[in-house]
Short mmCIF file of C-alpha atoms and ligand atoms in Angstrom, two decimals:
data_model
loop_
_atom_site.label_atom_id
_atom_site.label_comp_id
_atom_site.label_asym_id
_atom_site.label_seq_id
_atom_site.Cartn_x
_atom_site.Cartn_y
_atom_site.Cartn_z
CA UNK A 1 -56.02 233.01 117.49
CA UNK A 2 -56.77 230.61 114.70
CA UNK A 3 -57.45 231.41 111.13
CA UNK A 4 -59.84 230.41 108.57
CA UNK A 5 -59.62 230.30 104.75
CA UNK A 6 -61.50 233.66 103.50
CA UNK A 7 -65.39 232.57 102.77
CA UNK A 8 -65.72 231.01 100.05
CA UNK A 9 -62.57 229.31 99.09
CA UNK A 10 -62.60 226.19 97.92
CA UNK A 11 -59.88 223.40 99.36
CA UNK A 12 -59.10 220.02 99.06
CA UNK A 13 -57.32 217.29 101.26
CA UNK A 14 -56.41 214.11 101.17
CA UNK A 15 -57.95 211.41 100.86
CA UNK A 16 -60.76 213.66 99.40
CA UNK A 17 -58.39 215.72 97.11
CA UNK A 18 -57.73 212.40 95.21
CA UNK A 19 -60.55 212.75 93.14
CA UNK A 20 -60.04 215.95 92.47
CA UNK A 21 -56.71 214.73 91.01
CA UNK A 22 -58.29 212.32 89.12
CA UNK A 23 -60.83 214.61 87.56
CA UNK A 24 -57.80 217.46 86.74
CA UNK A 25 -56.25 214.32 85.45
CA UNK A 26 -59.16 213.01 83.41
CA UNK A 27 -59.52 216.31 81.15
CA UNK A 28 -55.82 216.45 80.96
CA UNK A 29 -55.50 213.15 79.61
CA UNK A 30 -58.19 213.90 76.87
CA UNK A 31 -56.74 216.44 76.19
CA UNK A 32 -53.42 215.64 75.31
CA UNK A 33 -55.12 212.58 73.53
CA UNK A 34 -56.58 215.69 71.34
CA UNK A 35 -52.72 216.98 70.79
CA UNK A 36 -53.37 220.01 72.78
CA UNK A 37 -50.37 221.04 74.50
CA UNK A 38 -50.21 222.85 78.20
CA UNK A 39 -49.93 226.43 79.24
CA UNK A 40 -49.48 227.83 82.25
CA UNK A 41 -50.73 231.59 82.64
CA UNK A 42 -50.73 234.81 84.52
CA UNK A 43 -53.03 233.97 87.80
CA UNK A 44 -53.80 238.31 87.79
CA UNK A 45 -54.13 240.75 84.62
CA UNK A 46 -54.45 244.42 84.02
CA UNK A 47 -57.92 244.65 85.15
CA UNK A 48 -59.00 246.09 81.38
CA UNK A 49 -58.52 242.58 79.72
CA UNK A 50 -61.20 241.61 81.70
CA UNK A 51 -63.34 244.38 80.91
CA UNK A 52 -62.88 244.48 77.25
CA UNK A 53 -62.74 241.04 76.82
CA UNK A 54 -65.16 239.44 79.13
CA UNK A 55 -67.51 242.87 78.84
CA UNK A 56 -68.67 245.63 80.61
CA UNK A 57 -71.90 244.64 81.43
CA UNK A 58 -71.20 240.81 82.34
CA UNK A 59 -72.54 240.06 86.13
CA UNK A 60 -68.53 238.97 86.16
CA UNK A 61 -67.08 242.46 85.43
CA UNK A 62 -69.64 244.60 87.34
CA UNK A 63 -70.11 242.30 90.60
CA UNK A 64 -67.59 239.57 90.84
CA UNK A 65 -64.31 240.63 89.94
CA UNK A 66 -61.45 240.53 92.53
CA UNK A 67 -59.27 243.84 91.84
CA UNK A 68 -56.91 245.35 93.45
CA UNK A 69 -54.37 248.18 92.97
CA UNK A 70 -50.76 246.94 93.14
CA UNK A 71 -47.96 248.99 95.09
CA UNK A 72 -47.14 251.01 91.75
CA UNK A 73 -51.21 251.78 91.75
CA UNK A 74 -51.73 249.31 88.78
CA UNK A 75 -54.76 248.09 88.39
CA UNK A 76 -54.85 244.28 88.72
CA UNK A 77 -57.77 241.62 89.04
CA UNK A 78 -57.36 237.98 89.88
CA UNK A 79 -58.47 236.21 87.16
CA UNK A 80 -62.19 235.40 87.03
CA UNK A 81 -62.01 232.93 84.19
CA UNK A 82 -59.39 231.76 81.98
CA UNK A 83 -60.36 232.69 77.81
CA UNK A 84 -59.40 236.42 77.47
CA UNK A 85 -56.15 235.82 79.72
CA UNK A 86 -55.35 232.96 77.51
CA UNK A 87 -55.71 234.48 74.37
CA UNK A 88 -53.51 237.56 75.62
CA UNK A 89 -50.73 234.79 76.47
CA UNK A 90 -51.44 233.59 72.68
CA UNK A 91 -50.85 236.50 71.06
CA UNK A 92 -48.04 237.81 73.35
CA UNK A 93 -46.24 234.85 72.76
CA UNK A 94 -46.70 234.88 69.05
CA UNK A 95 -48.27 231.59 69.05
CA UNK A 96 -51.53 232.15 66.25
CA UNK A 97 -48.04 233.31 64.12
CA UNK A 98 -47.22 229.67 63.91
CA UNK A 99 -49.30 226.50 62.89
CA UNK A 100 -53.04 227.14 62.66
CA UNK A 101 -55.48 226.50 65.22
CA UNK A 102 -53.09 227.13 68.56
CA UNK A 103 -54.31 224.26 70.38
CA UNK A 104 -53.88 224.66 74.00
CA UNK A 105 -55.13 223.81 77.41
CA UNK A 106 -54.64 225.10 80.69
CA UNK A 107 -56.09 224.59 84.44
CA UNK A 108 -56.09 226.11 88.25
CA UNK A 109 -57.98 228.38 89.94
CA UNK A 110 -59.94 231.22 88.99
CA UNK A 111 -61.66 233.59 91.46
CA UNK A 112 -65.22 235.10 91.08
CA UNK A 113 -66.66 237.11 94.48
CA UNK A 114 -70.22 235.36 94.62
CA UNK A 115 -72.78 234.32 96.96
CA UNK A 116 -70.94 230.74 98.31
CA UNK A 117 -73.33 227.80 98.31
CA UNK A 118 -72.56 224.39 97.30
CA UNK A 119 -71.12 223.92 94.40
CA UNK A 120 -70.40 228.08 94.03
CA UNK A 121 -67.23 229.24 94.98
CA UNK A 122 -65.33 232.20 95.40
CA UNK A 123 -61.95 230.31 94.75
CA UNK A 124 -63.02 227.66 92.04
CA UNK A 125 -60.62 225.23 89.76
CA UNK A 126 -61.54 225.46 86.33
CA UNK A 127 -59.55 223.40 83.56
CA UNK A 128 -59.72 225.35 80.24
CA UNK A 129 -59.23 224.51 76.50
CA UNK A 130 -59.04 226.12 73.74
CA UNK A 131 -58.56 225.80 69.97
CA UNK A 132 -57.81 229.70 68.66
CA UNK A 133 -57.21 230.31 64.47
CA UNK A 134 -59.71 228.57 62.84
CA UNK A 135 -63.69 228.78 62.22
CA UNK A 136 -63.58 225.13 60.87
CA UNK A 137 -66.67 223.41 62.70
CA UNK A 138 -64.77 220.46 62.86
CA UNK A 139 -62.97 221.91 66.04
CA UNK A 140 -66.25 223.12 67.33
CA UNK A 141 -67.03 219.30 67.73
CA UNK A 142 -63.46 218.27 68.80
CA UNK A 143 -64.12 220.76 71.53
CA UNK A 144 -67.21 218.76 72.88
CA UNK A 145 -65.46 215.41 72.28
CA UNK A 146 -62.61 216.64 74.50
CA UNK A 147 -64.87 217.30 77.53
CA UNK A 148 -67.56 214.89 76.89
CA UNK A 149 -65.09 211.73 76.75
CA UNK A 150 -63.28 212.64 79.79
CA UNK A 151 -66.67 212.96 82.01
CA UNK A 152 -67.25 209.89 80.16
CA UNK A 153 -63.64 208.27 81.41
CA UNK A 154 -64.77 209.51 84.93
CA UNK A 155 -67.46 207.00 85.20
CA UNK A 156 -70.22 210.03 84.94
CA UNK A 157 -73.34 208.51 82.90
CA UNK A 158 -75.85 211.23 83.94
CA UNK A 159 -74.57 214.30 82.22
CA UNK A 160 -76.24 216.03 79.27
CA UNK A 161 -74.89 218.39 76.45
CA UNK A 162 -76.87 221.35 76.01
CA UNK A 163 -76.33 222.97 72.43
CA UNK A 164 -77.72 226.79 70.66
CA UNK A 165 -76.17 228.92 68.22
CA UNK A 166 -75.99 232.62 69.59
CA UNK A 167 -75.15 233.77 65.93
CA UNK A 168 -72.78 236.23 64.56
CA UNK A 169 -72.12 239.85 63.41
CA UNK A 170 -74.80 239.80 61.10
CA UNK A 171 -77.58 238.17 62.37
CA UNK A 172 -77.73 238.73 66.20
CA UNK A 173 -78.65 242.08 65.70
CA UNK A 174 -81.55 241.56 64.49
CA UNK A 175 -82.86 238.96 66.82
CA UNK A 176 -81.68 241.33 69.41
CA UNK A 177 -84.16 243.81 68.44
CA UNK A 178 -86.76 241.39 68.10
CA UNK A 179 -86.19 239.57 71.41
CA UNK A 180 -85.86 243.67 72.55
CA UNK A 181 -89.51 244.26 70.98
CA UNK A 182 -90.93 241.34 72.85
CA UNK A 183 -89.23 241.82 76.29
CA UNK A 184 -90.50 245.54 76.78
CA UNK A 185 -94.42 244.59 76.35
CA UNK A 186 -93.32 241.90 79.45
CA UNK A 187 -94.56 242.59 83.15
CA UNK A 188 -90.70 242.67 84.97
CA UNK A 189 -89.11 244.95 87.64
CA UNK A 190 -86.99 248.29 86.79
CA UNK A 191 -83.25 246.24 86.90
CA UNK A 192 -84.73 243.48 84.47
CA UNK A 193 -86.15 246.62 81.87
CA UNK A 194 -82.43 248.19 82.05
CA UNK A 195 -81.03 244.53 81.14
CA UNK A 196 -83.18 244.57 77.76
CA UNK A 197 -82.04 247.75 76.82
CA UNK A 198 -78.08 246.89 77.80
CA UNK A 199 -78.12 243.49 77.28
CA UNK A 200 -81.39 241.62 76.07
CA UNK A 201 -79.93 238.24 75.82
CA UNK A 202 -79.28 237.74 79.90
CA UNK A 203 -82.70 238.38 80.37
CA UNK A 204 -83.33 234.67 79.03
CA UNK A 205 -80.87 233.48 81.67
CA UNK A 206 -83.08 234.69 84.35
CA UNK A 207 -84.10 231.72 86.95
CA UNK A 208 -86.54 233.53 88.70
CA UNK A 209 -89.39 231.43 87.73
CA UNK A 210 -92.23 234.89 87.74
CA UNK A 211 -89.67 235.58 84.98
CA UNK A 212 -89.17 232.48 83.61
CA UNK A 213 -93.00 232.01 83.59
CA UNK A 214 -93.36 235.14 80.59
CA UNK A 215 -90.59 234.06 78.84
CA UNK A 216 -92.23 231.06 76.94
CA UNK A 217 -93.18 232.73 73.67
CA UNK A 218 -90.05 234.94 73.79
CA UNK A 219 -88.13 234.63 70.00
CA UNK A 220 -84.91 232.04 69.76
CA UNK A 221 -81.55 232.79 68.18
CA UNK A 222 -82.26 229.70 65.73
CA UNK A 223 -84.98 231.03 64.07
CA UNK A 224 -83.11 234.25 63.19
CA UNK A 225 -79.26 232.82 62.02
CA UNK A 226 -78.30 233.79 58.67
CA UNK A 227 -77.59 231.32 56.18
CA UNK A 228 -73.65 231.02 57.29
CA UNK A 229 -74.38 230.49 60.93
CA UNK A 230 -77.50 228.22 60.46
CA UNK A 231 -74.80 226.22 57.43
CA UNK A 232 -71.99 226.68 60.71
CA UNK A 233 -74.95 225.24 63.49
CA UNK A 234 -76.22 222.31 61.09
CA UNK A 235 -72.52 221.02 60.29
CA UNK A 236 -71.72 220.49 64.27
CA UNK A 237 -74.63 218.85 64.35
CA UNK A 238 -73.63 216.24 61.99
CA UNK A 239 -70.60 215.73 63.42
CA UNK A 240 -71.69 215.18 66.50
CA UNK A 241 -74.04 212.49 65.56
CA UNK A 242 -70.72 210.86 63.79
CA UNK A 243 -69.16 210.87 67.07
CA UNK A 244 -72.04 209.47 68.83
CA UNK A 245 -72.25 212.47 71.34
CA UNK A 246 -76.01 213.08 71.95
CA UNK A 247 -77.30 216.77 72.71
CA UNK A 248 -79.99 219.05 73.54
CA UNK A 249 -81.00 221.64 71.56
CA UNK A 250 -81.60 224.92 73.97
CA UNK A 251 -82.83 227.77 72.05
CA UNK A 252 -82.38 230.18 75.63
CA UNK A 253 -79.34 229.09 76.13
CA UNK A 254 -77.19 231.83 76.62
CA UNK A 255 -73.98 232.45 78.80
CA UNK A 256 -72.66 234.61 81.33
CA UNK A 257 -69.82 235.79 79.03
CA UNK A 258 -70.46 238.55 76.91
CA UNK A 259 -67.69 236.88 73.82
CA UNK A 260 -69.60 234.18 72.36
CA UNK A 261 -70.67 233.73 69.05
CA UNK A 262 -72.39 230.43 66.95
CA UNK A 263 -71.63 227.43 68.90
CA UNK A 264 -72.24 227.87 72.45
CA UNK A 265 -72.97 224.53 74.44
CA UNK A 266 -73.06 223.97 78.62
CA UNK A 267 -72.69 220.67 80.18
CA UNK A 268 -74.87 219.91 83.35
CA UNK A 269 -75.45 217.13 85.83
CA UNK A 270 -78.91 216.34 87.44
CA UNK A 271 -77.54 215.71 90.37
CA UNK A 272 -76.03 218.35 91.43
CA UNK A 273 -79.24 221.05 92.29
CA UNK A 274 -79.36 224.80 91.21
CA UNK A 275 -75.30 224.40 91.31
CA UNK A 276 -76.16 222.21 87.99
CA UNK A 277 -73.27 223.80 85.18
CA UNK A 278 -70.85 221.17 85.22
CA UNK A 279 -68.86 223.13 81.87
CA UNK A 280 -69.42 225.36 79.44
CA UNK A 281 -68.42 226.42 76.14
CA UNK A 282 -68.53 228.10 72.28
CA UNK A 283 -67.23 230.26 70.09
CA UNK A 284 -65.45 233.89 70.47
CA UNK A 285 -64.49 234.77 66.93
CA UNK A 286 -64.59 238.62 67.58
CA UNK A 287 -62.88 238.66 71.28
CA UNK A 288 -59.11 238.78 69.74
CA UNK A 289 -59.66 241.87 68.16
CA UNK A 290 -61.38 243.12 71.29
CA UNK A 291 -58.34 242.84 73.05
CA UNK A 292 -56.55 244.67 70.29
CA UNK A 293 -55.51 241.84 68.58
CA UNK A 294 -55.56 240.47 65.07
CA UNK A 295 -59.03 238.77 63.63
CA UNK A 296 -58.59 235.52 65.13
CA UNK A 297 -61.84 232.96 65.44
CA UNK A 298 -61.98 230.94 68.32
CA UNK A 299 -63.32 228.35 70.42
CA UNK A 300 -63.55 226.11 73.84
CA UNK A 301 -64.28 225.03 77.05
CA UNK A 302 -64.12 225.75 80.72
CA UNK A 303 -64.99 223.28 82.97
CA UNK A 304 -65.87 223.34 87.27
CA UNK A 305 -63.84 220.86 88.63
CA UNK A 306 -65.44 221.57 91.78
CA UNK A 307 -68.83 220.60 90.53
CA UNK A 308 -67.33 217.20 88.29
CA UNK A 309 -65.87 216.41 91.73
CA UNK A 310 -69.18 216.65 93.45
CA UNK A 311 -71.13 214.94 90.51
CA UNK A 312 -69.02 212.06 90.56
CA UNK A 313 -69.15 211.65 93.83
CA UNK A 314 -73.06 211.59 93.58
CA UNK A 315 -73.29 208.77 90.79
CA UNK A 316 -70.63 207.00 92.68
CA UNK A 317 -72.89 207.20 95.97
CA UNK A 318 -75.55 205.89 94.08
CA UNK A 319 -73.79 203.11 92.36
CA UNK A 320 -73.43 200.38 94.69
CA UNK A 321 -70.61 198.75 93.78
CA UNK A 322 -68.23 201.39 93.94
CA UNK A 323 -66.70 203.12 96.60
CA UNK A 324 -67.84 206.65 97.39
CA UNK A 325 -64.75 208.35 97.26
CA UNK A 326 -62.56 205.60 95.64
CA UNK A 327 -58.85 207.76 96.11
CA UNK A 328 -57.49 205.11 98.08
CA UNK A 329 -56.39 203.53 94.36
CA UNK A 330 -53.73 206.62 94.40
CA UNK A 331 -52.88 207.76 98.07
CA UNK A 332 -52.77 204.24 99.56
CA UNK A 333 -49.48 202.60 99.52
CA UNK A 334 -48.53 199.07 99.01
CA UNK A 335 -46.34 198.06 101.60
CA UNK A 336 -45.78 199.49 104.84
CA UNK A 337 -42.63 199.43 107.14
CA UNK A 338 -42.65 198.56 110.35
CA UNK A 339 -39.19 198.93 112.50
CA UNK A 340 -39.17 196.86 115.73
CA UNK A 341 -36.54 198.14 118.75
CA UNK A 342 -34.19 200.99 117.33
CA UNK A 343 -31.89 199.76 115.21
CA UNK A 344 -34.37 198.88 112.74
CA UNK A 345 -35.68 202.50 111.43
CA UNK A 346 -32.60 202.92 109.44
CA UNK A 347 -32.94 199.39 107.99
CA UNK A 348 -36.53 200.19 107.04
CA UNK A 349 -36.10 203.54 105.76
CA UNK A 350 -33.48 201.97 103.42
CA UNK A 351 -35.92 199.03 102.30
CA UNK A 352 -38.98 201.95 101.48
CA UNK A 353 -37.16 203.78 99.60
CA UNK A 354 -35.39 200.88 97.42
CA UNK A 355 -38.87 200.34 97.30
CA UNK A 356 -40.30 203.39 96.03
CA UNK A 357 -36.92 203.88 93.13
CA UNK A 358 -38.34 200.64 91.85
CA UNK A 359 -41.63 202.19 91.32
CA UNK A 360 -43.50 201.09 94.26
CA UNK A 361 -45.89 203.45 97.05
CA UNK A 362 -44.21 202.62 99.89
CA UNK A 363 -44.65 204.10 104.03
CA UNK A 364 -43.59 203.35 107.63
CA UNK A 365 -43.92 204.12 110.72
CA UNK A 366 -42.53 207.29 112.66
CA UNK A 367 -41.74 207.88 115.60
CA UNK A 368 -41.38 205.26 118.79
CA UNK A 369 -44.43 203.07 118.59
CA UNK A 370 -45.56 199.80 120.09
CA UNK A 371 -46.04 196.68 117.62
CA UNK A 372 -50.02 196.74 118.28
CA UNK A 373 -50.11 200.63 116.86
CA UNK A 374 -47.56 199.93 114.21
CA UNK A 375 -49.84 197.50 112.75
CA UNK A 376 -52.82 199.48 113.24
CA UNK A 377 -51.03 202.11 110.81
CA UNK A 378 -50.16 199.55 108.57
CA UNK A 379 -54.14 198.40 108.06
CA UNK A 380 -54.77 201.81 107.95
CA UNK A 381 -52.61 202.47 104.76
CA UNK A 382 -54.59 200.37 102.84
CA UNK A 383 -50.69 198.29 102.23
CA UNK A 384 -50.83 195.19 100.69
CA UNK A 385 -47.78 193.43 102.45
CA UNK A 386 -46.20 195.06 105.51
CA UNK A 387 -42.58 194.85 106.13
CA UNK A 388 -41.40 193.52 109.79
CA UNK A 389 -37.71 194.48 110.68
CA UNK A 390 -36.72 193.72 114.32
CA UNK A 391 -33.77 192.71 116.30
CA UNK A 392 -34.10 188.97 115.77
CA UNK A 393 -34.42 189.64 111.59
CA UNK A 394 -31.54 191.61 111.72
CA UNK A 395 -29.36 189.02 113.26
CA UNK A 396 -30.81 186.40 111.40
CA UNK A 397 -30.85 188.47 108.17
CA UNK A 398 -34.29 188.29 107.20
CA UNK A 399 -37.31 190.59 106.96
CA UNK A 400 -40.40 189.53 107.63
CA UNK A 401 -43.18 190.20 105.36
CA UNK A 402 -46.93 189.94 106.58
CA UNK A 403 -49.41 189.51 103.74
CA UNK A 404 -52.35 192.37 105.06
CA UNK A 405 -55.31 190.75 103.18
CA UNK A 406 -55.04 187.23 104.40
CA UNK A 407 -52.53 187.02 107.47
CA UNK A 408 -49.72 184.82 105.62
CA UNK A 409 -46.14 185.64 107.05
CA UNK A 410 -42.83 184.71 104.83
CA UNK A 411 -39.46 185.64 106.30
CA UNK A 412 -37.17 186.48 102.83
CA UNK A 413 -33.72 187.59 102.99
CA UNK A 414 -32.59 190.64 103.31
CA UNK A 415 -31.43 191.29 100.42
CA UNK A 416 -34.37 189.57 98.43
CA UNK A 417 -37.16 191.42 99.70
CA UNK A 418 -37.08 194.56 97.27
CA UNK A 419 -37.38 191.55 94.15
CA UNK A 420 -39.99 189.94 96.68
CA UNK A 421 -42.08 192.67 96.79
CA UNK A 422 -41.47 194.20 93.59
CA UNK A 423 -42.24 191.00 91.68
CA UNK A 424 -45.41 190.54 93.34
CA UNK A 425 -46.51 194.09 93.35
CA UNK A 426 -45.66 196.05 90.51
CA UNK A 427 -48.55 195.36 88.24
CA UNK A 428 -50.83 196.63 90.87
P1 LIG B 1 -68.05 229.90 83.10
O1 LIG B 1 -66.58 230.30 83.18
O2 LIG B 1 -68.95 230.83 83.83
O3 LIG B 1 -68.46 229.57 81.71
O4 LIG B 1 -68.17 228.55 83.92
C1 LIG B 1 -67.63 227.32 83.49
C2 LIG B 1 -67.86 226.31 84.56
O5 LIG B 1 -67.16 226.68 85.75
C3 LIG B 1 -69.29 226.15 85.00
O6 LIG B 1 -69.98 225.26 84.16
C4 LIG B 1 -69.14 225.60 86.39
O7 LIG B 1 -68.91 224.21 86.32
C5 LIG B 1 -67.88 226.26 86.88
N1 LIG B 1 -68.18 227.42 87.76
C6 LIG B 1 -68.54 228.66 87.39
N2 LIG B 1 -68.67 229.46 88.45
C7 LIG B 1 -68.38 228.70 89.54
C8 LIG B 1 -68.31 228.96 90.96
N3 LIG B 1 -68.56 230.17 91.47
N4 LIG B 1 -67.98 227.92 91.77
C9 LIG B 1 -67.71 226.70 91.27
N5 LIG B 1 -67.74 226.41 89.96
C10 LIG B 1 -68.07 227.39 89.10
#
């Protein structure tokens, strides 16, 4: 018998998983460019942070949550995105006790049970980041700097930042009840009229296009903020335009998420189909003290690297003078050992892994091959030099090194051919 993942799960190997590193890698860098530091968090929580936090009506909590009863008859749910657990690790770690905003990031997978099609998962890698203990708008844009500049450092020039206020305490409630007043006189089926009564605002996230079709004329959040929110909206505005990050203003824009408040932006790529969320952010100001913590505004990102993985593989496709998948630069070595006759693995083994203390990606063969395979491997590594070691070098002392990319052959000395090699590759 042979077993397959569970459907669903999404898995990477090499050489593919490469640029999956070097998305991860991307936001990380940013990141840490941004002075946010790392956290690593609970993979499961008591399944009631989710509830409160995400909320009990969000398509997440009622439909897509993974929970299970541990052996004590907790219960438990893998997490299906990374805020609320985040902020719990915040606040049980006393962080928003110390220097104001706790700026943090953190990444891995998250697990939601939907319908799997490309570029929706039911095991998904999401990197997260968040900036919790201040309302300063300033951070709101720092936020969409983070993300935008490392899509940006991944080559991506097709992406767009969509941008709407969702408001606050005091004003959504009133655009609720108008958006309410103007939903109910709609023609839509029986699930759609219990959504405006629970939870008007999803409605406007509905893609069926009979639905989409009635919702032209439907009142925006924009027109309704109050005078703190519409101040709040205007300022990241500006300061986007000082950072030279264009947007799109998108009145129906509304997330998944039940916690967000003001700023509330997604990222998509057009390349990418219906699948076409490539991130997605805003503010939660209210969400610590729904998980019983202290007030506490808040705001960031979570990202699909799933999705960033398959965009930039798109825009690479398209882009002629780049590879498709271009992970070679990482999981290819740069020289290659090849032992001749027996005696030879040990001196080879020795030389690789001089090689690799001194900095360099170094391989060789295994096992008992002929000279015509072991240089088949060696092409195949994508080595620069390869490194011959056979019974007539080892008398004589040498190793011969054969230059991959144009055929040239040097014997060095022994001893030499770590400075050889090193000399001449470590720059690469
Ligand atoms: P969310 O946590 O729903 O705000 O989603 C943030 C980002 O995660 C989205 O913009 C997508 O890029 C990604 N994402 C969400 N759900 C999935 C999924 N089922 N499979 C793959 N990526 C996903």
């Amino acid at each position: 018998m042979t077993f397959q993942a569970p459907k669903g799960v999404s898995e990477y190997v090499p050489p593919r998983s490469a640029v999956f590193e070097e998305v991860a890698e991307a936001f990380t860098a940013s990141a840490r460019r941004a002075c946010y530091g790392r956290l690593e968090q609970a993979v499961f929580e008591d399944t009631q942070l989710f509830v409160r936090g995400v909320g009990e009506s969000s398509d997440v909590v009622t439909k897509e949550m993974y929970t299970f009863a541990d052996r004590a008859g907790r219960s438990l749910t893998l997490r299906p995105e990374f805020t609320a657990g985040l902020l719990r690790c915040v606040l049980e770690h006393g962080l928003h006790r110390g220097h104001l905003p706790v700026k943090v990031w953190t990444a891995g997978p998250v697990f939601r049970y939907e319908q799997p099609q490309s570029g929706r998962y039911r095991q998904f890698y999401q990197f997260d980041l968040e900036a919790v203990g201040t309302a300063d708008p300033a951070v709101d844009a720092e936020t969409i700097a983070v993300a935008w500049d490392a899509y940006a450092a991944l080559g991506l020039r097709r992406f767009r930042l969509l941008l709407n206020s969702l408001g606050d305490a005091e004003c959504r409630p009133l655009y609720r009840a108008a958006l309410q007043k103007h939903l109910r006189g709609l023609d839509l089926d029986e699930a759609t009229r219990q959504r405006i009564e629970l939870n008007p605002l999803r409605v406007l996230d509905d893609q069926r296009p009979e639905v989409r079709a009635q919702l032209t004329d439907a009142p925006v959040m924009t027109d309704y903020l109050c005078a703190g929110c519409a101040a709040h909206h205007d300022r990241v505005r500006e300061l986007l335009s000082d950072l030279a990050i264009p947007w799109t203003d998108a009145p129906r824009l509304v997330r998944g998420l039940d916690y967000y408040n003001r700023t509330t932006y997604e990222f998509d790529h057009p390349l990418l189909g219906a699948q076409s969320g490539i991130g997605g952010g805003g503010r939660y100001d209210g969400l610590s003290e729904d998980i019983g913590g202290p007030p506490l505004p808040g705001i960031g990102f979570a990202v699909g690297l799933d999705r960033i993985v398959l965009a930039v593989e798109a825009e690479r496709r398209q882009d002629a003078e780049r590879d498709v998948v271009a992970p070679l630069g990482s999981y290819s070595c740069q020289v290659f050992g090849v032992p001749l006759g027996d005696g030879a693995h040990r001196d080879v083994l020795a030389l690789i892994t001089r090689l690799r203390r001194d900095g360099l990606r170094a391989d060789m063969v295994f096992g008992a091959r002929g000279l015509k395979g072991a240089m088949k491997a060696a092409d195949r590594s994508g080595a620069s030099y390869a490194v011959l070691i056979g019974d007539h070098e080892r008398a004589a002392g040498l190793v011969r090194i054969k230059d991959l990319d144009n055929g040239d052959q040097h014997d060095v000395p022994a001893g030499d051919a770590a400075g050889w090699l090193t000399e001449r590759l470590a720059t690469s």
